[in-house]
CSV table of C-alpha atoms (C1' of nucleotides) in Angstrom, one decimal:
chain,number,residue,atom,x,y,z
E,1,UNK,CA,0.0,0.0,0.0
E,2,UNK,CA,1.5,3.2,-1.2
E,3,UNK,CA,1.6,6.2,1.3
E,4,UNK,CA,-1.4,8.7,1.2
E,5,UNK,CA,-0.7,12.6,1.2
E,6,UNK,CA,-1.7,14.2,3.9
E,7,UNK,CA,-4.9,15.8,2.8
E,8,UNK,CA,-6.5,12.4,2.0
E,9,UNK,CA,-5.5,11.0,5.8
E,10,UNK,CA,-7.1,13.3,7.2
E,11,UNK,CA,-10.4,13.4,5.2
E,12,UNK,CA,-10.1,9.3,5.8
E,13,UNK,CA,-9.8,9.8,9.5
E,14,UNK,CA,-13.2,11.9,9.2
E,15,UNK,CA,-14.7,9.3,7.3
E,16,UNK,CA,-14.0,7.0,10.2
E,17,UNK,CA,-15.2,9.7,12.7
E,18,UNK,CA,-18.2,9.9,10.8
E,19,UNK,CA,-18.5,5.9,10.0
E,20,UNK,CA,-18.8,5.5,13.9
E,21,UNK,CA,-21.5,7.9,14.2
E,22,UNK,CA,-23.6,6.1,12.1
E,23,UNK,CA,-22.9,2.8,13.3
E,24,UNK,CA,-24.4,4.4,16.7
E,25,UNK,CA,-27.6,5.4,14.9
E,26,UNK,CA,-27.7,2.2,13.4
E,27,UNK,CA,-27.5,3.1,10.3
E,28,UNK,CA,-25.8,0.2,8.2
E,29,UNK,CA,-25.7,1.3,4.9
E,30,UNK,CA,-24.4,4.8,3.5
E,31,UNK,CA,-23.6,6.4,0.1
E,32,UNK,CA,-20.8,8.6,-0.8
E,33,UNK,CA,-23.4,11.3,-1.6
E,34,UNK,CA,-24.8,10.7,2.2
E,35,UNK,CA,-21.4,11.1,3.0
E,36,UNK,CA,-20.9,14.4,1.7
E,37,UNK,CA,-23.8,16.0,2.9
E,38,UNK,CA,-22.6,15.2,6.3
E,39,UNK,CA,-19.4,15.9,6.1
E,40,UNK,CA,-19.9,19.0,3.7
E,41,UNK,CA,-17.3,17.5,1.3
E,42,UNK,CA,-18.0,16.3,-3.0
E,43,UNK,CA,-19.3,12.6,-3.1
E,44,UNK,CA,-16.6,12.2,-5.8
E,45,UNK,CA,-14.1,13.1,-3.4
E,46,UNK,CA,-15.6,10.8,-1.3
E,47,UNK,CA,-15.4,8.0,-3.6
E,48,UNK,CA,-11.9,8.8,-5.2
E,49,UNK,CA,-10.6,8.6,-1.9
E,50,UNK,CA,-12.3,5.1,-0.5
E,51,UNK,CA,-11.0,3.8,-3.7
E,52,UNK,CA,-7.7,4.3,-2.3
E,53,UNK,CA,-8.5,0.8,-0.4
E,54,UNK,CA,-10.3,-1.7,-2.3
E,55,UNK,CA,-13.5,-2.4,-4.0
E,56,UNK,CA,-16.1,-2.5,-1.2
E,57,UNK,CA,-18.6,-0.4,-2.4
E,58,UNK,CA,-21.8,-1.7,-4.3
E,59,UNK,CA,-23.5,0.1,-7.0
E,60,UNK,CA,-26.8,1.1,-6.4
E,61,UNK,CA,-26.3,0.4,-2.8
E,62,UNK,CA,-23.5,2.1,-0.7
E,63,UNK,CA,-21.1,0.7,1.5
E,64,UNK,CA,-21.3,-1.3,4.8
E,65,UNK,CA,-21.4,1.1,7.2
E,66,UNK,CA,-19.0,-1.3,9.4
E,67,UNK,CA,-17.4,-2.5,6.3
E,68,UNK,CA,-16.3,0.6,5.2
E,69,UNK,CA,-15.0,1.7,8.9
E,70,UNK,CA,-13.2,-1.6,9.1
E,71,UNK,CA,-11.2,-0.9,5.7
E,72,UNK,CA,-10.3,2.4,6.4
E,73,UNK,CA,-9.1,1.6,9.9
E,74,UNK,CA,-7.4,-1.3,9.1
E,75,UNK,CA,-4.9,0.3,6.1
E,76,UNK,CA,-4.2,3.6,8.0
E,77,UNK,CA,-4.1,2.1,11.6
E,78,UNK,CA,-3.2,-1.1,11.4
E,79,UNK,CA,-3.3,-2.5,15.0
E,80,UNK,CA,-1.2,0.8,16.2
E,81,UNK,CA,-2.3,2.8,19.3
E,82,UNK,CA,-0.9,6.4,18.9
E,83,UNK,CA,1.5,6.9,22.5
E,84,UNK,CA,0.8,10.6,23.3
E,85,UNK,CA,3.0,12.7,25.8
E,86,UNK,CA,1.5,16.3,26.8
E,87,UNK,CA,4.2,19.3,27.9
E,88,UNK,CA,1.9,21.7,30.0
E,89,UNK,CA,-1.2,20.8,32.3
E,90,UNK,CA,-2.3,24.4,32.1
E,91,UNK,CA,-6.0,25.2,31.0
E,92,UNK,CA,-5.7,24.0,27.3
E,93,UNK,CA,-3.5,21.2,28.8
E,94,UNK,CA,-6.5,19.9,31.1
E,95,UNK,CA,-8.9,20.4,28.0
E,96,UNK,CA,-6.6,17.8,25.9
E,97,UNK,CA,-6.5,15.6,28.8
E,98,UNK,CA,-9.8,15.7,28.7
E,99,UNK,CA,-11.3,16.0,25.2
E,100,UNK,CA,-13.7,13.6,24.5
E,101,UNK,CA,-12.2,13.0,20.9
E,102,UNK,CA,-13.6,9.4,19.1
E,103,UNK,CA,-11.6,6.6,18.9
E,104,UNK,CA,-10.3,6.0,22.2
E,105,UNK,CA,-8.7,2.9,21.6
E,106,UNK,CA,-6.6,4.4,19.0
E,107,UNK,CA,-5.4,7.5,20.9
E,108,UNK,CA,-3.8,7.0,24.3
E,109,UNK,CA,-2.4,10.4,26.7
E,110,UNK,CA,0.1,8.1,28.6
E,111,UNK,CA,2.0,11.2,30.6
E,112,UNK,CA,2.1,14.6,30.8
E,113,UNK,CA,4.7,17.3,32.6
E,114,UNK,CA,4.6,20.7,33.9
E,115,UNK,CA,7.1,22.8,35.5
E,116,UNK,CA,5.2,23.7,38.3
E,117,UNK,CA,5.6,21.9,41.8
E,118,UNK,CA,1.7,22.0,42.8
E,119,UNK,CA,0.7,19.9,39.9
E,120,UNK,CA,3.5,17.5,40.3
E,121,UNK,CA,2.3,13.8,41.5
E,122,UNK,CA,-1.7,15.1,40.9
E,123,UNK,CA,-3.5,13.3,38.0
E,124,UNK,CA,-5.9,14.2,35.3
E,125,UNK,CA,-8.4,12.5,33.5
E,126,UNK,CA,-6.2,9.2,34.6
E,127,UNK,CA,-2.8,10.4,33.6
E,128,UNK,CA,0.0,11.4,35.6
E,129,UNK,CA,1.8,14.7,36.1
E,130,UNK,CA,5.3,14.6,36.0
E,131,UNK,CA,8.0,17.1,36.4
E,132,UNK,CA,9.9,18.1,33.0
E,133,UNK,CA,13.0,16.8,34.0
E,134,UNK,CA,11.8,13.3,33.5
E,135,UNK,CA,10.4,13.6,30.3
E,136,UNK,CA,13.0,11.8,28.4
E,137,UNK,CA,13.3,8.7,31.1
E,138,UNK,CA,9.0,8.3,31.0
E,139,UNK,CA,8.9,9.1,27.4
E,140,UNK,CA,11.4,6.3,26.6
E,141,UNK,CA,9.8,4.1,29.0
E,142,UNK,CA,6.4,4.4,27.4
E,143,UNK,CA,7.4,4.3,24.1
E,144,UNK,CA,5.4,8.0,23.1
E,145,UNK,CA,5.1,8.6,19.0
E,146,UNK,CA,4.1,12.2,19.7
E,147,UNK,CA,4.3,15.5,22.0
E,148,UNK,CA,1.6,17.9,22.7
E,149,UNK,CA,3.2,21.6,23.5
E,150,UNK,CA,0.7,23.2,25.7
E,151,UNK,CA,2.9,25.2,27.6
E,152,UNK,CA,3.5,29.0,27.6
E,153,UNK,CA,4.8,30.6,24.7
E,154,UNK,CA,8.2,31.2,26.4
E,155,UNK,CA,8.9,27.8,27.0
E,156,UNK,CA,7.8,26.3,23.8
E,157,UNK,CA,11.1,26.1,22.5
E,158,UNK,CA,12.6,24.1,25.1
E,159,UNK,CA,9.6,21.6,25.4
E,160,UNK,CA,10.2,20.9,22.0
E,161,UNK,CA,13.7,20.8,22.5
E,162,UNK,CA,13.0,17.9,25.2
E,163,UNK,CA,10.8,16.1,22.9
E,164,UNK,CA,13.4,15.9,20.6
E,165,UNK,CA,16.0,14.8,23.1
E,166,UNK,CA,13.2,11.9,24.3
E,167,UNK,CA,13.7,10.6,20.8
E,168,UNK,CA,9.9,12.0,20.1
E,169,UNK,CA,9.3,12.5,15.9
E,170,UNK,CA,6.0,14.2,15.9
E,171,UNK,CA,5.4,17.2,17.6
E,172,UNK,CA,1.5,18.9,18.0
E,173,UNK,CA,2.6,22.6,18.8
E,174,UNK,CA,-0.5,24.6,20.1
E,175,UNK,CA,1.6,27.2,21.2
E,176,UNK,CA,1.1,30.8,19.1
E,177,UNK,CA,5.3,30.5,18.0
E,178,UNK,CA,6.9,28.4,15.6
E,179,UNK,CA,9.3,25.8,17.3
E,180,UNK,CA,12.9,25.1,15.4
E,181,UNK,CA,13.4,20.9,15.3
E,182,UNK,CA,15.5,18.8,13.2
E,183,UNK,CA,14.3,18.0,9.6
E,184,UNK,CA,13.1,14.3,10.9
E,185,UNK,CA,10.5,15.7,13.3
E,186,UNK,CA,7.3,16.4,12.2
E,187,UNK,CA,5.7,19.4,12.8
E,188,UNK,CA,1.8,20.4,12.9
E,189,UNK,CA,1.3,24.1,14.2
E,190,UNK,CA,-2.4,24.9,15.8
E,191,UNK,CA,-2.8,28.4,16.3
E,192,UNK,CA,-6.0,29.5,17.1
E,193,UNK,CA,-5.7,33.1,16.2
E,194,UNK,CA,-4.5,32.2,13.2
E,195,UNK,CA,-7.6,30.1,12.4
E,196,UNK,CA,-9.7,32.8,13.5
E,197,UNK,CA,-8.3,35.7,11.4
E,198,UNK,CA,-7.9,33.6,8.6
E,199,UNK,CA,-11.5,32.2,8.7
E,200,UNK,CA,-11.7,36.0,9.1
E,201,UNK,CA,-10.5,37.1,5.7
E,202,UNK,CA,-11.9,34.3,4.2
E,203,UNK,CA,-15.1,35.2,4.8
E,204,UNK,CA,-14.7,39.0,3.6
E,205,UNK,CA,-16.2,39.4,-0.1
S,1,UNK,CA,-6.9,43.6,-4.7
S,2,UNK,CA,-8.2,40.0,-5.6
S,3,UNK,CA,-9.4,37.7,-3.1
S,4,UNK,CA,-6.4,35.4,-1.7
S,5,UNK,CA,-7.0,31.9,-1.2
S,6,UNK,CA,-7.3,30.7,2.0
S,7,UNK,CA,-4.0,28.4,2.1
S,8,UNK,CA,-1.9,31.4,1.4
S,9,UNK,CA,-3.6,33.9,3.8
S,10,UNK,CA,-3.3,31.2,6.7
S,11,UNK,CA,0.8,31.6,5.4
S,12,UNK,CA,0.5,35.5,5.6
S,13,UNK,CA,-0.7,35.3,9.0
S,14,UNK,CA,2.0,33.0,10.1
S,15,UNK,CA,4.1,35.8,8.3
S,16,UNK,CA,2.5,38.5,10.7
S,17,UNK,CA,3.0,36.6,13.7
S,18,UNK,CA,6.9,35.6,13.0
S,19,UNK,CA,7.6,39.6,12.0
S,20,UNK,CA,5.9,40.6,15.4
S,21,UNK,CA,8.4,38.1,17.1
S,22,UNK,CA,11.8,39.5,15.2
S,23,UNK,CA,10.1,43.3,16.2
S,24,UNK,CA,10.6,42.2,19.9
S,25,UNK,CA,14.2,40.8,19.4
S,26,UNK,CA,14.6,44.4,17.5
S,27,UNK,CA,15.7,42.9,14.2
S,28,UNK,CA,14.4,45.3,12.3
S,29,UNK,CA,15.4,43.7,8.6
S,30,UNK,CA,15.0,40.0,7.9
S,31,UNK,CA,15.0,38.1,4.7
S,32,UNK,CA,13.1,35.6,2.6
S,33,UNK,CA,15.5,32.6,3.7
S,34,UNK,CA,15.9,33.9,7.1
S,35,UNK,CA,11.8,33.7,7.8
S,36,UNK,CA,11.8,30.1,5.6
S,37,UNK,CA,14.2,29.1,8.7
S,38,UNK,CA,11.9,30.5,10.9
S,39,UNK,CA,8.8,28.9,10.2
S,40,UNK,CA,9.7,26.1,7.8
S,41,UNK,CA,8.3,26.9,4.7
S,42,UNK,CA,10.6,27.7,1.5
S,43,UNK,CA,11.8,30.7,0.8
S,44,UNK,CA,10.5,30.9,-2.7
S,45,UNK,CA,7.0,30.5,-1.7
S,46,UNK,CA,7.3,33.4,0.8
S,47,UNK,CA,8.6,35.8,-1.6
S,48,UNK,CA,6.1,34.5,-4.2
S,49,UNK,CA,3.2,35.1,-1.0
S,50,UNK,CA,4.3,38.5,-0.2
S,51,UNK,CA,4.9,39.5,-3.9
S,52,UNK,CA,0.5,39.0,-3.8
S,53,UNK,CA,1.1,42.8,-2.2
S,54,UNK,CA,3.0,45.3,-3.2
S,55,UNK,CA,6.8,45.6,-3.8
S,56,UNK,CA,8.6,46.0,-0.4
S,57,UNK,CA,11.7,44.2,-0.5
S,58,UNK,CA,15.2,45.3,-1.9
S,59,UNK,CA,17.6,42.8,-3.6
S,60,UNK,CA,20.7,42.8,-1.3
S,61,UNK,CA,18.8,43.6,1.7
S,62,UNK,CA,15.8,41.8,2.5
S,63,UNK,CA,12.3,43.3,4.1
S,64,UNK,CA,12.5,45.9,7.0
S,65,UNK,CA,10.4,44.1,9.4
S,66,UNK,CA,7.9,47.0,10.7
S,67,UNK,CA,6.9,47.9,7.0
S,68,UNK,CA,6.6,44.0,5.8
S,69,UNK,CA,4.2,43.8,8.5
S,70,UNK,CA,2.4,46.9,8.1
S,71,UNK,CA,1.9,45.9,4.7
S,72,UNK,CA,0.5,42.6,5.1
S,73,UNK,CA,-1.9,43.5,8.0
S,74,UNK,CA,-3.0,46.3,5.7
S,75,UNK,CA,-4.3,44.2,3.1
S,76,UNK,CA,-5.3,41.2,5.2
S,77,UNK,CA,-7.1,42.9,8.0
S,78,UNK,CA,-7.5,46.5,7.1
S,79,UNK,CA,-8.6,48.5,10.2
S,80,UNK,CA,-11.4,45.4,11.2
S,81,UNK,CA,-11.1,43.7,14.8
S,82,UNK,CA,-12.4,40.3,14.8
S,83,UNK,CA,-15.4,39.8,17.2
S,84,UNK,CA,-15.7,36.6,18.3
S,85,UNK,CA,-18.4,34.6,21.1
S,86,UNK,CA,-17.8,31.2,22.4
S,87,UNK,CA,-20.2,28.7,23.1
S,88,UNK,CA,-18.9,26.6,25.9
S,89,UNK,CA,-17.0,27.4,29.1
S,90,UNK,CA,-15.7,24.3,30.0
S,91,UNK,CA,-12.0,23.4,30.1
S,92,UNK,CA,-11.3,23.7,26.3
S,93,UNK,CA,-13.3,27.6,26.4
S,94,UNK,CA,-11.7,28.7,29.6
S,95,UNK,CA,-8.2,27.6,27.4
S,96,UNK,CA,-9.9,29.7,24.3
S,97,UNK,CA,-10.5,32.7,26.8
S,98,UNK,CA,-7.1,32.8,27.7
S,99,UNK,CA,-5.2,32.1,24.5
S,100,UNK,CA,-2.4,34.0,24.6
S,101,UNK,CA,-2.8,34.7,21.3
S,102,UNK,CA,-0.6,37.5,19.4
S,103,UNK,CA,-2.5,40.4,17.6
S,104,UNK,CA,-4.6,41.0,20.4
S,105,UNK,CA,-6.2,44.5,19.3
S,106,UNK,CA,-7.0,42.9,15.9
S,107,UNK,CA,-9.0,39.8,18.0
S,108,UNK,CA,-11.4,40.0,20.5
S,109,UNK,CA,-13.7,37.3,22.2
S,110,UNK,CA,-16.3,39.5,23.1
S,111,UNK,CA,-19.0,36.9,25.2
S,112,UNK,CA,-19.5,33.7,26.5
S,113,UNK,CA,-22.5,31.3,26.6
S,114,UNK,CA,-23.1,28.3,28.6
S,115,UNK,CA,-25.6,26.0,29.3
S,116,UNK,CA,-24.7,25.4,33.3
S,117,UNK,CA,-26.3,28.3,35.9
S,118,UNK,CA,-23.8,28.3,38.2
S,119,UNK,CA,-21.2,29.5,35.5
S,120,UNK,CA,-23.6,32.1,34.2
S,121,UNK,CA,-22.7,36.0,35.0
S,122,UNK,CA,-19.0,35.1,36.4
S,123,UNK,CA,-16.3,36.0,34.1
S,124,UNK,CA,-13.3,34.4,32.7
S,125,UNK,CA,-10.7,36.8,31.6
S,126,UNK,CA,-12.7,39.9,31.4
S,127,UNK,CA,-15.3,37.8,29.5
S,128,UNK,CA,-18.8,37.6,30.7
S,129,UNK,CA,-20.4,34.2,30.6
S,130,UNK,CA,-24.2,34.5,29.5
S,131,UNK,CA,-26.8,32.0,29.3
S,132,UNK,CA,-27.4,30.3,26.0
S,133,UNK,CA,-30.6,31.7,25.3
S,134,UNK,CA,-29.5,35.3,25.5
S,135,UNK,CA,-27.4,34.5,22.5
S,136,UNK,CA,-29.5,36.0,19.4
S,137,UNK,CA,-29.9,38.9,21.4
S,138,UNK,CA,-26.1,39.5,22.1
S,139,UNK,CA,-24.5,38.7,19.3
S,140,UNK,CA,-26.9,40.8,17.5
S,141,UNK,CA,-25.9,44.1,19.9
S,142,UNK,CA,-22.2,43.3,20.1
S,143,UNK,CA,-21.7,42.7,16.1
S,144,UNK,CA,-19.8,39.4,16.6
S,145,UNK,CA,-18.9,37.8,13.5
S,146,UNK,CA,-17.5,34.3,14.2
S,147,UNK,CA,-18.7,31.6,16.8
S,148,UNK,CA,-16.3,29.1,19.0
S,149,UNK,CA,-17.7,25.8,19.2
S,150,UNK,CA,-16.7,24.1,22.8
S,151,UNK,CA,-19.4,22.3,23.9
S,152,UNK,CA,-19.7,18.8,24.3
S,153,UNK,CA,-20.5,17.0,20.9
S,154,UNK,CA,-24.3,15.9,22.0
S,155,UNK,CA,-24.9,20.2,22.1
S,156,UNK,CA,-22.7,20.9,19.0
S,157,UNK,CA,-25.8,21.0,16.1
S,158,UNK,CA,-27.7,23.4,18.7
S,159,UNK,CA,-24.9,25.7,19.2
S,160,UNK,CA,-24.7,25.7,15.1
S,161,UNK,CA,-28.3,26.5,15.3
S,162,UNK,CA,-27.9,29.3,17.9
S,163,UNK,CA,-25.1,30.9,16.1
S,164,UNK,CA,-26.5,30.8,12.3
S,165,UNK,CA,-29.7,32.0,14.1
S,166,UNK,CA,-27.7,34.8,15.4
S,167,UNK,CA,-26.9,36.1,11.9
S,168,UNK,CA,-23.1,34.5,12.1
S,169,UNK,CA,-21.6,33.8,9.1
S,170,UNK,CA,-18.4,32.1,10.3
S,171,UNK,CA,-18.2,28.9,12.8
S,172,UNK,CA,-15.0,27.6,14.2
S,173,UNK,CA,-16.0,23.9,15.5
S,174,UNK,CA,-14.1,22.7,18.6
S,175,UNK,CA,-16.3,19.9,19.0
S,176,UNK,CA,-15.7,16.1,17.5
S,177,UNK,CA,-18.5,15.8,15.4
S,178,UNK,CA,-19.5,17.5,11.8
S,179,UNK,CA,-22.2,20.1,12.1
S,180,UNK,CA,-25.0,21.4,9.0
S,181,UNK,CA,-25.2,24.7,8.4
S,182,UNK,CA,-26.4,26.7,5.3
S,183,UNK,CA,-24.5,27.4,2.9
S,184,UNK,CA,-23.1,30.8,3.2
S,185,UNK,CA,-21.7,30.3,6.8
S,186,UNK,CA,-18.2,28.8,6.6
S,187,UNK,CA,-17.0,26.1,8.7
S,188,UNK,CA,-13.8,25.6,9.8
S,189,UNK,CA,-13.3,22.2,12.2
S,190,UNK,CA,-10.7,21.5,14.8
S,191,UNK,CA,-10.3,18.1,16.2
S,192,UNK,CA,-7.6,17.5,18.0
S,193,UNK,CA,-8.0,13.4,17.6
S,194,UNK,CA,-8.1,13.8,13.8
S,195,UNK,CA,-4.6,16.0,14.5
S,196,UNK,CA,-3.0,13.4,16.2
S,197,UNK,CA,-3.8,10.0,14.2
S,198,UNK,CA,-3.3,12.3,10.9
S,199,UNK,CA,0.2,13.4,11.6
S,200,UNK,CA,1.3,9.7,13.4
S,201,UNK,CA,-0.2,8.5,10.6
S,202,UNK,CA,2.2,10.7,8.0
S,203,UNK,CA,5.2,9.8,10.1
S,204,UNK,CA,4.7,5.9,9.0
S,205,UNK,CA,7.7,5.1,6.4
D,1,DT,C1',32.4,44.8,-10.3
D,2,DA,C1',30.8,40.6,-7.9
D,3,DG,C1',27.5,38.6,-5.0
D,4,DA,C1',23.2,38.3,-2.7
D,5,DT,C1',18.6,38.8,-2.7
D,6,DT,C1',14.1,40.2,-4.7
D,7,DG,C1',10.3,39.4,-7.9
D,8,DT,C1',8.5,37.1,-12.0
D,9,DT,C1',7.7,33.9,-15.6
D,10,DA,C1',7.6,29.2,-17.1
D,11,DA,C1',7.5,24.3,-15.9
D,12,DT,C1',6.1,20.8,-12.9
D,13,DC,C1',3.5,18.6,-9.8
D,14,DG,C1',-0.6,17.3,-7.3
D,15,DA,C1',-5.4,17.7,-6.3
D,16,DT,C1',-10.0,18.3,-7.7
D,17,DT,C1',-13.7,17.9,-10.9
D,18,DA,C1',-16.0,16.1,-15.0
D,19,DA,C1',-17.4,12.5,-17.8
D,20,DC,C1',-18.6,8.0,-18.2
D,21,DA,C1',-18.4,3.0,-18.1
D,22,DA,C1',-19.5,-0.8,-15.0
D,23,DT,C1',-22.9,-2.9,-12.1
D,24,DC,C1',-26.4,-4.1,-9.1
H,1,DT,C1',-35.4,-2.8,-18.1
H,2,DA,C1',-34.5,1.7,-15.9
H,3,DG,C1',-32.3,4.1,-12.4
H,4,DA,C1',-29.0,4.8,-9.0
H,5,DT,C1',-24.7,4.4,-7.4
H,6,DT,C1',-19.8,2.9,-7.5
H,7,DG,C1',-15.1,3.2,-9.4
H,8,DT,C1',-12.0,4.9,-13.0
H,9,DT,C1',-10.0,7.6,-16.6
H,10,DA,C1',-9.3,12.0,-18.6
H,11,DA,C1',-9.5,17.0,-18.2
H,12,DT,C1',-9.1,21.0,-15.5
H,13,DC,C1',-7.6,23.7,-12.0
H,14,DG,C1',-4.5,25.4,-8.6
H,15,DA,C1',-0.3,25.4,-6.0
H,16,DT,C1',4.6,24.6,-5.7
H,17,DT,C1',9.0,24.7,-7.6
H,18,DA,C1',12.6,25.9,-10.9
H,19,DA,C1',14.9,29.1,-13.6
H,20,DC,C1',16.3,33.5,-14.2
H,21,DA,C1',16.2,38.5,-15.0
H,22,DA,C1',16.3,42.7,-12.3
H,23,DT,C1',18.6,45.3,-8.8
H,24,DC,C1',21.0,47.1,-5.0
DNA sequence: TAGATTGTTAATCGATTAACAATC
DNA sequence: TAGATTGTTAATCGATTAACAATC
């Protein structure tokens, strides 16, 4: 299986996120053109992307609801669990420890550190606080794929710089400054203000 | 000047952001390959991006850093402030309240709604928390023009409601789960799980 | 002048859409 | 059979990169 851009994994992974809402509705059967009215994207789209995987679809029909998931989850997951370390247990910190995103099996928070003494020890949501200094030694440990900076701006650079050390090669930066890593880390920035003003502008004319 | 699209505005604005940085370290010229090192992207398409405007650099030299940014926030935001209300003063809103954010004056969360009475009239950084029902009304009188989805995902079609009831034509949607929404109010969707399993996913091979 | 950097035009690459055949 | 829907191929569109002229 060849490697999917970017743009595709992620419309897959909504797919899925969408697949699973059905399947709660019981609703066992869906067309691409369902699809897109849910998810507000082109049924071609849809299609063009599911065909990615294999022939599952039936003309005149739809897909399997479960089917469908299934396939998708099963070439873009595999039987991985994404490891996830969190740098800051501030108030957006708290909110990732606690978002109530789908897919809990597929997404585990295993640690997270902060640099202040109070919150040491404490837990949230189930995970652990941890001082920084042991983020390499519990990051190892628990074999983490990727590190959430929550942390104030100041400090972003260094708990990227951590991650790094910890062997870490994804990064998910929500501070508002760009972090500087080696070419082998991944990067993916979320800024909210820059979502804002740039939803913004694109909604002017 | 002709409409931008939206991939390259979300690049100016990163643009913005970096220059306000290098105007607190007082570096008051920087060039094309200095911000590519800065924020990752090529040099090329940055000069290509800010050649959209008007020409302000000189061969030799590079941008001064106050005019570059004057220029870009001129044609990107003019003299509007972005009013914003959030729906949802949970752990993720409290986080959007206090984003520390750059480019405060041009962004300002104006009010809060949420569902709970005992959150109702306090106020989370200088933001007063209303209850839901008030929104129409609000919105209306302060002139908002984009609403913050945070509410749980079981609320997150009637906060779309309450918002494209309200006259907004811009949503930014916090919550794990698609929303339906006329056509002429634009959607932009945050989830944070769909972050995570999309870039582990894109570091495989 | 030589060298570095901008700005632009042309070429390439990738993603979306259109058209349509296949099929149930 | 007729109609709806999938899956695919070809055409279009847009974005990135390459090449290079202009300029300080």
């Amino acid at each position: 299986m060849k490697k999917l851009p970017r743009k595709i994994i992620t419309r897959v992974l909504l797919y899925i996120r969408t697949l699973e809402g059905l399947l709660k509705e019981k609703r066992y059967l869906v067309s691409s053109k369902q699809l897109a009215e849910i998810t507000g994207l082109s049924d071609v789209k849809i299609r063009k992307d599911i065909s990615n995987f294999k022939k599952i679809g039936r003309p005149r029909i739809g897909y399997k609801t479960a089917d469908l998931k299934k396939t998708l989850e099963n070439y873009l997951l595999q039987n991985n669990t994404v490891h996830l370390v969190l740098f800051g247990a501030g108030n957006l910190g708290s909110a990732i420890l606690k978002y109530p995103g789908f897919h809990r099996s597929k997404v585990k928070l295993v640690a997270a550190f902060d640099a202040a003494k109070t919150k040491i020890g404490r837990k949230i949501n189930g995970v652990r606080i941890y001082p920084v200094e042991r983020a390499p030694e519990i990051i190892k440990r628990c074999h983490a794929d990727i590190g959430i900076i929550a942390v104030p701006k100041e400090h972003c650079q260094e708990a990227a710089d951590y991650m790094v050390l910890s062997g870490l090669h994804g990064i998910v930066n929500f501070a508002p400054c760009s972090i500087s890593v080696p070419a082998k880390v991944q990067v993916r920035n979320m800024d909210f203000t820059i979502e804002f003003l740039s939803l913004f502008c694109d909604m002017q004319k």
